[in-house]
Short mmCIF file of C-alpha atoms in Angstrom, two decimals:
data_model
loop_
_atom_site.label_atom_id
_atom_site.label_comp_id
_atom_site.label_asym_id
_atom_site.label_seq_id
_atom_site.Cartn_x
_atom_site.Cartn_y
_atom_site.Cartn_z
CA MET A 1 82.08 102.07 55.54
CA LYS A 2 81.18 98.55 54.55
CA GLY A 3 79.22 96.40 56.71
CA ARG A 4 79.58 92.55 55.91
CA ILE A 5 82.54 91.75 53.50
CA LYS A 6 82.87 88.07 52.05
CA ILE A 7 86.47 86.81 52.46
CA SER A 8 87.71 86.28 48.92
CA SER A 9 91.37 86.28 49.78
CA ALA A 10 93.92 85.83 52.57
CA LEU A 11 97.56 86.35 53.23
CA ILE A 12 98.76 83.84 55.83
CA SER A 13 102.27 84.03 57.23
CA VAL A 14 102.73 82.17 60.58
CA PHE A 15 105.82 81.05 62.44
CA ASP A 16 104.12 78.18 64.32
CA LYS A 17 101.62 76.14 62.34
CA THR A 18 99.82 74.63 65.44
CA GLY A 19 96.05 74.96 64.88
CA LEU A 20 96.32 76.40 61.32
CA GLU A 21 95.13 73.46 59.42
CA PRO A 22 91.44 73.63 60.50
CA LEU A 23 91.60 77.37 59.32
CA ILE A 24 92.92 76.63 56.09
CA LYS A 25 90.16 73.89 55.39
CA LYS A 26 87.29 76.02 56.47
CA LEU A 27 88.51 79.09 54.53
CA LYS A 28 88.88 76.67 51.61
CA SER A 29 85.40 75.66 51.77
CA PHE A 30 84.18 79.17 51.19
CA GLY A 31 86.28 79.45 48.06
CA VAL A 32 88.98 81.64 49.82
CA SER A 33 92.22 81.96 47.87
CA PHE A 34 95.63 82.11 49.57
CA TYR A 35 98.85 83.92 49.38
CA SER A 36 101.69 82.94 51.49
CA THR A 37 105.43 82.56 51.70
CA GLY A 38 108.20 80.41 52.87
CA GLY A 39 107.21 77.58 55.39
CA THR A 40 103.76 78.66 55.54
CA GLU A 41 103.40 78.24 51.61
CA THR A 42 104.75 74.63 51.89
CA PHE A 43 102.55 73.95 54.74
CA ILE A 44 99.36 74.94 52.83
CA LYS A 45 100.52 73.17 49.61
CA GLY A 46 101.01 69.73 51.78
CA LEU A 47 97.43 70.24 52.72
CA GLY A 48 96.62 69.63 48.93
CA HIS A 49 95.41 73.46 48.40
CA SER A 50 96.59 75.77 45.96
CA VAL A 51 98.62 78.96 47.19
CA THR A 52 99.94 82.10 45.47
CA SER A 53 103.48 82.89 46.48
CA VAL A 54 104.05 86.38 47.75
CA GLU A 55 107.22 86.26 45.68
CA SER A 56 105.13 85.70 42.30
CA ILE A 57 103.12 88.82 43.30
CA THR A 58 106.09 91.17 44.28
CA GLU A 59 108.55 89.75 41.56
CA TYR A 60 111.10 89.93 44.11
CA PRO A 61 112.53 86.75 46.30
CA SER A 62 112.95 86.55 50.21
CA ILE A 63 116.28 88.19 50.78
CA LEU A 64 118.71 88.78 53.69
CA GLY A 65 118.08 85.26 55.00
CA GLY A 66 114.21 85.71 55.31
CA ARG A 67 114.57 88.93 57.17
CA VAL A 68 112.60 90.67 54.19
CA LYS A 69 109.67 88.78 52.45
CA THR A 70 106.37 90.58 52.85
CA LEU A 71 107.66 93.96 53.23
CA HIS A 72 106.58 95.33 49.58
CA PRO A 73 104.08 97.96 48.20
CA LYS A 74 102.04 95.22 46.34
CA ILE A 75 101.58 93.23 49.67
CA PHE A 76 100.77 96.61 51.98
CA GLY A 77 98.98 98.11 49.02
CA GLY A 78 96.73 95.06 49.02
CA ILE A 79 95.94 95.41 52.51
CA LEU A 80 95.95 99.24 53.22
CA ASN A 81 93.65 100.21 50.26
CA ARG A 82 90.37 101.72 51.04
CA GLN A 83 87.95 99.89 49.19
CA GLU A 84 85.37 102.86 49.16
CA GLU A 85 88.07 105.21 47.78
CA ALA A 86 88.01 105.36 44.09
CA SER A 87 91.33 106.83 43.80
CA ASP A 88 92.80 103.76 45.98
CA GLN A 89 91.03 101.16 43.79
CA SER A 90 92.45 102.99 40.62
CA THR A 91 96.00 102.61 42.13
CA ILE A 92 95.85 98.95 43.05
CA LYS A 93 94.52 98.19 39.54
CA LYS A 94 97.14 100.25 37.76
CA PHE A 95 100.10 98.65 39.48
CA GLY A 96 98.40 95.27 39.64
CA ILE A 97 98.16 95.01 43.49
CA PRO A 98 95.97 92.12 44.68
CA GLN A 99 92.99 92.71 47.39
CA ILE A 100 93.73 91.06 50.55
CA ASP A 101 90.50 90.52 52.87
CA LEU A 102 92.07 88.70 55.60
CA VAL A 103 95.57 88.59 57.08
CA ILE A 104 96.60 85.73 59.50
CA VAL A 105 100.12 86.39 61.32
CA ASP A 106 101.77 84.50 63.87
CA LEU A 107 104.93 86.14 65.24
CA TYR A 108 108.29 84.89 65.73
CA PRO A 109 108.61 83.64 69.51
CA PHE A 110 110.63 86.61 70.96
CA GLU A 111 110.04 86.17 74.50
CA GLU A 112 110.33 82.34 74.37
CA THR A 113 113.62 82.89 72.81
CA VAL A 114 114.69 85.24 75.72
CA PHE A 115 113.64 82.72 78.30
CA SER A 116 115.55 80.07 76.84
CA GLY A 117 118.76 81.77 77.58
CA ALA A 118 119.80 81.89 73.77
CA LYS A 119 122.56 84.09 72.46
CA GLU A 120 121.73 87.77 71.86
CA SER A 121 122.22 87.11 68.10
CA GLU A 122 119.51 84.58 68.33
CA ILE A 123 117.19 86.73 70.23
CA ILE A 124 117.59 89.85 67.83
CA GLU A 125 116.79 87.38 64.77
CA LYS A 126 113.61 86.56 66.55
CA ILE A 127 112.15 90.35 66.65
CA ASP A 128 109.63 89.99 63.97
CA VAL A 129 109.49 92.85 61.49
CA GLY A 130 107.41 91.73 58.55
CA GLY A 131 104.86 90.17 60.62
CA ILE A 132 104.27 93.10 63.17
CA ALA A 133 104.03 95.47 60.09
CA LEU A 134 101.41 93.11 58.78
CA ILE A 135 99.31 93.14 61.82
CA ARG A 136 99.23 97.01 62.27
CA ALA A 137 98.70 97.74 58.80
CA ALA A 138 95.54 95.09 58.67
CA ALA A 139 94.38 96.41 62.19
CA LYS A 140 94.63 100.08 61.16
CA ASN A 141 92.29 99.18 57.98
CA PHE A 142 89.72 97.27 59.81
CA LYS A 143 87.08 98.84 57.95
CA ASP A 144 88.05 96.42 54.94
CA VAL A 145 90.30 93.69 56.44
CA LEU A 146 90.27 91.38 59.35
CA CYS A 147 93.63 90.51 60.84
CA VAL A 148 94.09 87.33 63.18
CA SER A 149 97.39 88.25 65.10
CA SER A 150 97.90 85.07 67.08
CA LYS A 151 97.10 81.52 67.33
CA GLU A 152 95.37 82.43 70.54
CA TYR A 153 92.57 83.86 68.32
CA TYR A 154 92.19 80.96 65.97
CA SER A 155 89.23 79.41 67.75
CA ASP A 156 87.13 82.61 67.96
CA PHE A 157 87.95 83.35 64.40
CA LEU A 158 86.97 79.77 63.45
CA SER A 159 83.54 80.06 65.25
CA MET A 160 82.97 83.50 63.67
CA LEU A 161 83.58 81.90 59.97
CA GLU A 162 80.97 79.30 60.78
CA GLU A 163 78.50 81.59 61.88
CA ASN A 164 78.79 84.07 59.33
CA LYS A 165 79.21 81.44 56.58
CA GLY A 166 82.74 83.19 55.35
CA GLU A 167 81.75 86.86 55.95
CA THR A 168 83.04 89.34 58.50
CA SER A 169 80.95 92.36 59.81
CA ILE A 170 82.48 95.57 60.82
CA ASP A 171 82.20 94.59 64.74
CA ASP A 172 84.03 91.61 63.96
CA ARG A 173 86.74 93.36 62.04
CA LYS A 174 87.13 95.94 64.71
CA ASN A 175 87.19 93.29 67.37
CA PHE A 176 89.99 91.74 65.92
CA SER A 177 91.68 94.83 65.23
CA VAL A 178 91.70 95.57 69.06
CA LYS A 179 93.12 92.10 69.65
CA SER A 180 95.80 92.79 67.08
CA PHE A 181 96.88 96.01 68.72
CA LEU A 182 97.14 94.16 71.96
CA THR A 183 99.27 91.48 70.20
CA SER A 184 101.43 94.33 68.79
CA SER A 185 101.67 96.42 72.28
CA ASN A 186 102.53 93.21 74.15
CA TYR A 187 105.28 92.10 71.61
CA ASP A 188 106.78 95.49 71.52
CA SER A 189 106.82 95.62 75.34
CA ALA A 190 108.53 92.35 75.65
CA ILE A 191 111.35 93.87 73.15
CA LEU A 192 111.57 97.00 75.19
CA LYS A 193 111.81 94.99 78.34
CA TYR A 194 114.70 93.05 76.85
CA PHE A 195 116.79 95.99 75.73
CA GLN A 196 116.04 97.77 79.05
CA LYS A 197 118.05 95.09 81.04
CA ASN A 198 120.49 97.83 81.73
CA GLU A 199 117.90 99.60 83.49
CA LYS A 200 116.74 96.39 85.33
CA LEU A 201 117.37 96.14 89.03
CA THR A 202 117.49 92.80 90.52
CA LEU A 203 116.07 92.92 93.89
CA ARG A 204 117.04 91.22 97.05
CA TYR A 205 113.59 89.44 96.79
CA GLY A 206 110.11 89.99 96.05
CA GLU A 207 107.27 90.68 98.54
CA ASN A 208 108.50 87.66 100.38
CA PRO A 209 111.85 85.88 100.37
CA HIS A 210 110.57 82.94 98.08
CA GLN A 211 109.54 85.37 95.53
CA LYS A 212 111.77 86.87 92.80
CA GLY A 213 111.45 90.46 92.05
CA GLU A 214 112.90 93.26 89.74
CA PHE A 215 112.47 96.93 88.94
CA ILE A 216 112.78 98.20 85.45
CA GLY A 217 113.16 101.79 84.91
CA PRO A 218 115.93 104.57 85.19
CA ILE A 219 115.74 104.61 89.06
CA GLU A 220 118.76 106.77 89.20
CA LYS A 221 116.69 109.66 88.05
CA MET A 222 114.72 109.25 91.34
CA ILE A 223 117.31 108.18 94.25
CA GLU A 224 120.90 106.98 94.52
CA LYS A 225 121.75 104.22 97.24
CA ILE A 226 124.90 105.52 98.83
CA SER A 227 125.02 102.50 101.28
CA GLY A 228 123.82 99.36 102.35
CA LYS A 229 122.31 95.98 101.08
CA ASP A 230 120.13 95.59 97.81
CA LEU A 231 116.82 96.65 98.07
CA SER A 232 113.65 94.64 98.12
CA TYR A 233 110.44 94.69 96.46
CA ASN A 234 108.83 96.07 99.67
CA ASN A 235 111.70 98.60 100.18
CA LEU A 236 110.76 100.10 96.98
CA LEU A 237 107.01 100.19 97.71
CA ASP A 238 107.83 101.96 100.98
CA ILE A 239 110.31 104.33 99.17
CA ASP A 240 107.61 104.97 96.72
CA ALA A 241 104.98 105.73 99.31
CA ALA A 242 107.59 107.90 101.16
CA LEU A 243 108.13 110.05 98.27
CA ASN A 244 104.87 110.48 97.25
CA LEU A 245 103.89 111.87 100.73
CA MET A 246 107.08 113.85 101.05
CA SER A 247 106.49 115.55 97.64
CA GLU A 248 103.48 117.28 99.25
CA PHE A 249 106.01 119.05 101.53
CA LYS A 250 108.88 119.42 99.05
CA ASN A 251 109.07 123.16 99.27
CA GLU A 252 107.84 123.63 102.81
CA LYS A 253 109.43 123.76 106.13
CA THR A 254 111.49 120.88 107.53
CA SER A 255 109.50 117.80 107.74
CA PHE A 256 110.16 113.98 108.81
CA GLY A 257 108.29 110.94 108.09
CA ILE A 258 108.45 107.37 109.41
CA PHE A 259 106.70 104.81 107.25
CA LYS A 260 105.78 101.23 107.73
CA HIS A 261 103.99 98.95 105.01
CA THR A 262 103.51 102.20 102.58
CA ASN A 263 101.52 103.91 105.48
CA ALA A 264 102.97 106.92 107.81
CA CYS A 265 103.26 105.84 111.47
CA GLY A 266 104.83 109.11 112.32
CA PHE A 267 105.09 112.70 110.68
CA ALA A 268 105.89 115.88 111.92
CA THR A 269 106.67 119.50 110.64
CA ARG A 270 109.20 121.58 112.77
CA SER A 271 112.03 124.09 112.82
CA ASN A 272 114.69 121.71 112.23
CA THR A 273 115.55 118.30 111.21
CA LYS A 274 116.30 116.83 114.73
CA LYS A 275 113.05 118.13 116.25
CA ALA A 276 111.00 117.04 113.25
CA TYR A 277 112.59 113.49 113.69
CA ILE A 278 112.00 113.22 117.46
CA ASP A 279 108.18 114.44 117.07
CA SER A 280 107.75 112.02 114.21
CA LEU A 281 109.23 109.09 116.01
CA ALA A 282 106.81 109.96 119.09
CA GLY A 283 103.89 109.32 116.73
CA ASP A 284 104.71 105.65 117.07
CA PRO A 285 107.87 104.35 118.28
CA VAL A 286 106.80 100.76 118.05
CA SER A 287 105.85 100.66 114.50
CA ALA A 288 109.06 102.90 113.59
CA PHE A 289 111.27 99.73 114.37
CA GLY A 290 112.53 98.52 111.12
CA GLY A 291 110.62 101.39 109.22
CA ILE A 292 111.54 103.81 106.48
CA LEU A 293 112.59 107.07 107.35
CA ILE A 294 112.35 110.27 105.09
CA SER A 295 113.43 113.84 105.51
CA ASN A 296 112.95 116.93 103.29
CA SER A 297 116.08 118.48 104.47
CA GLU A 298 119.63 117.53 105.06
CA ILE A 299 120.51 114.88 107.86
CA ASP A 300 123.09 116.64 110.05
CA LEU A 301 125.25 115.22 112.97
CA GLU A 302 122.69 116.01 115.59
CA THR A 303 119.64 114.37 113.83
CA ALA A 304 122.01 111.58 113.03
CA ASN A 305 122.92 111.07 116.79
CA GLU A 306 119.04 110.76 117.39
CA ILE A 307 118.55 108.36 114.54
CA ASN A 308 121.36 106.37 115.69
CA SER A 309 119.68 104.52 118.34
CA LEU A 310 116.70 103.40 116.25
CA PHE A 311 116.87 100.19 113.99
CA PHE A 312 115.57 101.25 110.74
CA GLU A 313 115.67 99.65 107.08
CA ILE A 314 116.07 103.01 105.00
CA LEU A 315 116.92 106.45 105.40
CA ILE A 316 116.00 109.07 102.58
CA SER A 317 117.14 112.66 102.58
CA PRO A 318 118.05 115.19 99.86
CA SER A 319 121.42 115.07 101.50
CA PHE A 320 123.51 113.82 104.27
CA SER A 321 126.47 115.77 105.81
CA ASP A 322 129.80 114.09 105.90
CA LYS A 323 129.80 113.82 109.83
CA SER A 324 126.27 112.11 109.76
CA LYS A 325 127.19 109.54 107.12
CA LYS A 326 130.10 108.40 109.31
CA LYS A 327 128.01 108.28 112.42
CA LEU A 328 125.15 106.41 110.88
CA LEU A 329 127.52 103.85 109.21
CA GLU A 330 130.08 103.67 111.81
CA LYS A 331 128.86 100.44 113.51
CA LYS A 332 126.15 99.38 111.02
CA LYS A 333 127.58 99.40 107.63
CA ASN A 334 124.29 97.63 106.00
CA ARG A 335 122.14 100.58 106.66
CA VAL A 336 120.64 101.81 103.72
CA LEU A 337 121.01 105.49 102.82
CA ILE A 338 119.32 107.04 99.95
CA VAL A 339 120.21 110.39 98.43
CA LEU A 340 117.08 111.97 96.51
CA ASN A 341 117.52 113.60 93.16
CA PRO A 342 116.79 117.25 93.76
CA GLU A 343 114.98 117.29 90.38
CA TYR A 344 113.11 114.19 90.73
CA ASN A 345 109.50 114.10 89.48
CA LEU A 346 106.74 111.51 90.08
CA PRO A 347 104.96 109.74 87.22
CA LYS A 348 101.90 111.37 86.01
CA LYS A 349 100.05 107.93 85.94
CA ASN A 350 99.75 105.15 88.32
CA PHE A 351 99.92 101.48 86.63
CA ARG A 352 98.99 98.05 88.57
CA SER A 353 98.53 94.62 87.46
CA CYS A 354 94.75 93.76 87.38
CA LEU A 355 93.25 90.24 86.67
CA ASN A 356 94.95 89.31 83.06
CA GLY A 357 96.11 92.73 82.05
CA THR A 358 96.91 96.18 83.75
CA ILE A 359 94.74 99.00 84.88
CA HIS A 360 96.32 102.89 84.99
CA GLN A 361 95.02 106.22 86.24
CA THR A 362 96.17 109.69 86.40
CA ARG A 363 98.03 110.60 89.50
CA ASP A 364 95.98 112.14 92.39
CA ASN A 365 97.46 115.35 91.84
CA HIS A 366 95.10 117.32 93.94
CA THR A 367 96.35 118.77 97.12
CA ASP A 368 93.66 120.42 99.57
CA SER A 369 94.23 124.00 100.14
CA ILE A 370 92.65 126.89 101.81
CA GLU A 371 91.11 127.88 98.64
CA ASN A 372 88.98 124.92 98.26
CA LEU A 373 87.67 124.62 101.77
CA ASN A 374 84.04 125.06 102.14
CA TYR A 375 83.00 126.23 105.89
CA VAL A 376 79.87 124.30 106.65
CA THR A 377 79.54 125.09 110.42
CA ASN A 378 78.50 127.83 112.29
CA LEU A 379 81.78 127.80 114.06
CA LYS A 380 84.70 128.48 111.78
CA PRO A 381 88.24 126.86 112.31
CA SER A 382 91.08 129.15 113.63
CA LYS A 383 94.15 129.66 111.50
CA ASN A 384 96.22 127.03 113.65
CA GLN A 385 93.47 124.75 113.06
CA ILE A 386 93.31 125.17 109.40
CA GLU A 387 96.80 124.76 108.89
CA ASP A 388 96.69 121.44 111.03
CA LEU A 389 93.84 120.46 108.83
CA LEU A 390 95.61 120.78 105.61
CA PHE A 391 98.80 119.13 107.25
CA GLY A 392 96.55 116.13 108.01
CA SER A 393 94.73 116.05 104.77
CA LYS A 394 98.16 115.47 102.87
CA ILE A 395 98.95 112.50 105.23
CA SER A 396 95.37 111.27 104.78
CA LYS A 397 95.72 111.26 101.14
CA HIS A 398 98.82 108.90 101.10
CA THR A 399 97.50 106.53 103.69
CA LYS A 400 95.40 103.21 102.79
CA SER A 401 91.67 103.56 103.03
CA ASN A 402 89.56 103.56 104.91
CA THR A 403 91.61 106.05 106.93
CA ILE A 404 91.16 108.69 109.64
CA VAL A 405 94.05 110.97 110.54
CA LEU A 406 94.48 112.86 113.94
CA VAL A 407 96.62 115.90 114.07
CA LYS A 408 97.80 118.35 116.41
CA ASN A 409 100.36 121.24 116.10
CA LYS A 410 101.61 119.69 112.63
CA GLN A 411 102.09 116.46 114.33
CA LEU A 412 100.42 112.86 113.25
CA LEU A 413 99.15 111.78 116.58
CA GLY A 414 97.55 108.55 115.32
CA SER A 415 95.95 107.11 112.19
CA GLY A 416 93.31 104.41 111.37
CA THR A 417 94.56 102.71 108.17
CA GLY A 418 93.08 100.34 105.78
CA GLN A 419 90.02 99.63 107.70
CA THR A 420 86.87 98.25 106.32
CA SER A 421 84.87 100.63 108.46
CA ARG A 422 85.44 104.29 108.83
CA VAL A 423 84.43 103.99 112.61
CA ASP A 424 86.96 101.31 113.00
CA ALA A 425 89.64 103.69 111.39
CA LEU A 426 88.71 106.30 113.85
CA ARG A 427 88.83 103.89 116.82
CA GLN A 428 92.24 102.65 115.90
CA ALA A 429 93.49 106.22 115.46
CA ILE A 430 92.20 107.21 118.85
CA GLU A 431 93.59 104.07 120.36
CA LYS A 432 97.10 104.69 118.98
CA SER A 433 97.02 108.32 120.10
CA LYS A 434 96.17 107.55 123.59
CA LYS A 435 98.75 104.51 123.72
CA PHE A 436 101.64 107.07 123.19
CA LYS A 437 100.21 109.61 125.79
CA PHE A 438 99.02 112.23 123.47
CA ASP A 439 96.15 114.57 124.69
CA LEU A 440 93.60 114.72 121.88
CA LYS A 441 91.84 117.84 123.21
CA ASN A 442 91.95 120.40 120.65
CA ALA A 443 93.37 117.94 118.09
CA VAL A 444 91.58 117.90 114.65
CA MET A 445 90.37 114.95 112.48
CA ILE A 446 90.74 114.45 108.86
CA SER A 447 88.85 111.63 106.75
CA ASP A 448 89.63 110.55 103.14
CA ALA A 449 85.88 110.35 102.44
CA PHE A 450 82.80 111.45 103.71
CA PHE A 451 80.80 110.31 106.70
CA PRO A 452 77.43 108.62 105.81
CA PHE A 453 76.48 109.20 109.28
CA PRO A 454 77.45 111.39 112.26
CA ASP A 455 78.90 108.67 114.37
CA CYS A 456 82.40 109.54 113.66
CA VAL A 457 81.83 113.24 114.55
CA GLU A 458 80.18 112.20 117.84
CA ILE A 459 83.00 109.82 118.81
CA ALA A 460 85.44 112.43 117.89
CA GLN A 461 83.84 115.35 119.92
CA LYS A 462 83.81 113.20 123.03
CA GLU A 463 87.46 112.62 122.78
CA GLY A 464 88.18 116.38 122.66
CA ILE A 465 88.62 116.81 118.99
CA ASN A 466 87.22 120.19 117.83
CA SER A 467 87.82 120.51 114.13
CA ILE A 468 87.07 118.29 111.31
CA LEU A 469 87.88 117.96 107.46
CA GLN A 470 85.88 115.63 105.37
CA PRO A 471 85.09 115.91 101.39
CA GLY A 472 81.70 115.92 102.06
CA GLY A 473 79.02 114.67 99.67
CA SER A 474 76.65 112.20 101.63
CA ILE A 475 73.08 112.40 101.46
CA ASN A 476 73.46 112.86 105.22
CA ASP A 477 76.02 115.64 105.40
CA HIS A 478 73.22 117.52 107.32
CA LEU A 479 73.42 115.11 110.34
CA SER A 480 77.01 115.74 110.86
CA ILE A 481 76.79 119.37 110.34
CA ASN A 482 73.95 119.71 112.88
CA TYR A 483 75.96 117.50 115.36
CA CYS A 484 78.92 119.92 115.24
CA ASN A 485 76.69 122.91 115.33
CA LYS A 486 74.95 121.63 118.49
CA ASN A 487 78.44 120.68 120.08
CA ASN A 488 80.48 123.63 119.10
CA LEU A 489 82.66 122.07 116.75
CA SER A 490 84.07 123.42 113.33
CA MET A 491 83.92 121.35 109.99
CA VAL A 492 84.94 122.07 106.53
CA PHE A 493 84.56 120.34 103.44
CA SER A 494 87.22 119.92 100.76
CA GLY A 495 84.99 118.64 97.92
CA ILE A 496 87.57 116.12 96.68
CA ARG A 497 87.79 112.45 98.01
CA HIS A 498 91.07 110.86 98.39
CA PHE A 499 90.73 106.98 98.52
CA LYS A 500 94.04 104.84 98.21
CA HIS A 501 93.94 101.22 97.64
#
């Protein structure tokens, strides 16, 4: 692999000539020869510099109204040949292919054309083919070629030219290669977004009524809205949160959850849907007002009669009996009822906008189970306590951090959500539990992360909580373990942290 390469030749093909003149002048001062076509060729000649036309190299004119200009082996061979490969050099010599050290491209303004409200035929013509191919070829062969893929990078390139006196280093070429693939990726994403317009759902509004929102994707593969008003941005976030938690109970006994601002404010597993709903509602009947409801079993008439008195935004279920649909929509036609696709699969990755880009991560697919529990105290939790701890762990995993979840008999008693202090999260969970008349004696506590100090364990024990699940991993784990042993509490470590931001 070569280190420094002197730029001897450049292929320049840009739609927008803004900012190009200083580059041409600087390159010419270093003795660089130019290859170009069409408007860019005319522009360079207008600056008083000689330029070799692409057509004179390919011996083929620009055809199809300019759709095909640079797509030719003599152009791409000049970009993609490997200068250290003897066979490549023999080939380009045999066919009279010029070596190209630098490619400068500015793509057709596809997004700008879309936003202008242009006709589809005009938009299609602004899908750059030759330019994007030049970028990918030059970026791929960064060992020998530097690619400037957008006028956004002209300033960086000009500074590099001046500093290196017309030469490029391997680090320079690789750096611009990364920029080029970013240009290519963003351009293709814009085109995909345009063609996915049939999969675009215009939302009632964004996070607030003055914001616009849209969802792009095959939403019908996950859910089907069978009644009610258009969904909003917040609705979809809540639906997503509800689905993610309920997916943990997909093949388990009847479970019901109530969500507010993406956190479960009520959740219970029971023998039938009606009981599960009643005990879920009991967890926080105040927050349930205007909430998102979800069940992992059919909504029957008995359950619908119970739910009917609650004002809610959305009810999600695998199915609704005909009688339950009639009851729920009898007097409130705008109620949103959503049927879950039984074959729905959650994405394997999570994406989020961040700064001036996106971040992504693999989905948290780990569900705590009895097999990964580490019993760290003298007293071991009972079978029922273990069931409650694992039930609560699923809820904790899908609650905003810092969180503490309190559970008894597979019912969410209270949770502290999104607190900056774990102690505050516990105090909030206790306060909510007491507010709705729950007895915390023999309840269990679940934490999404370790306890750096034994304060939470001490507070929990004084409230009657007698079994705890946490991931462990603090240098002070022994302090919490010692407190549990002295006060006859059981505690298990899961070994896995479940932060959610």
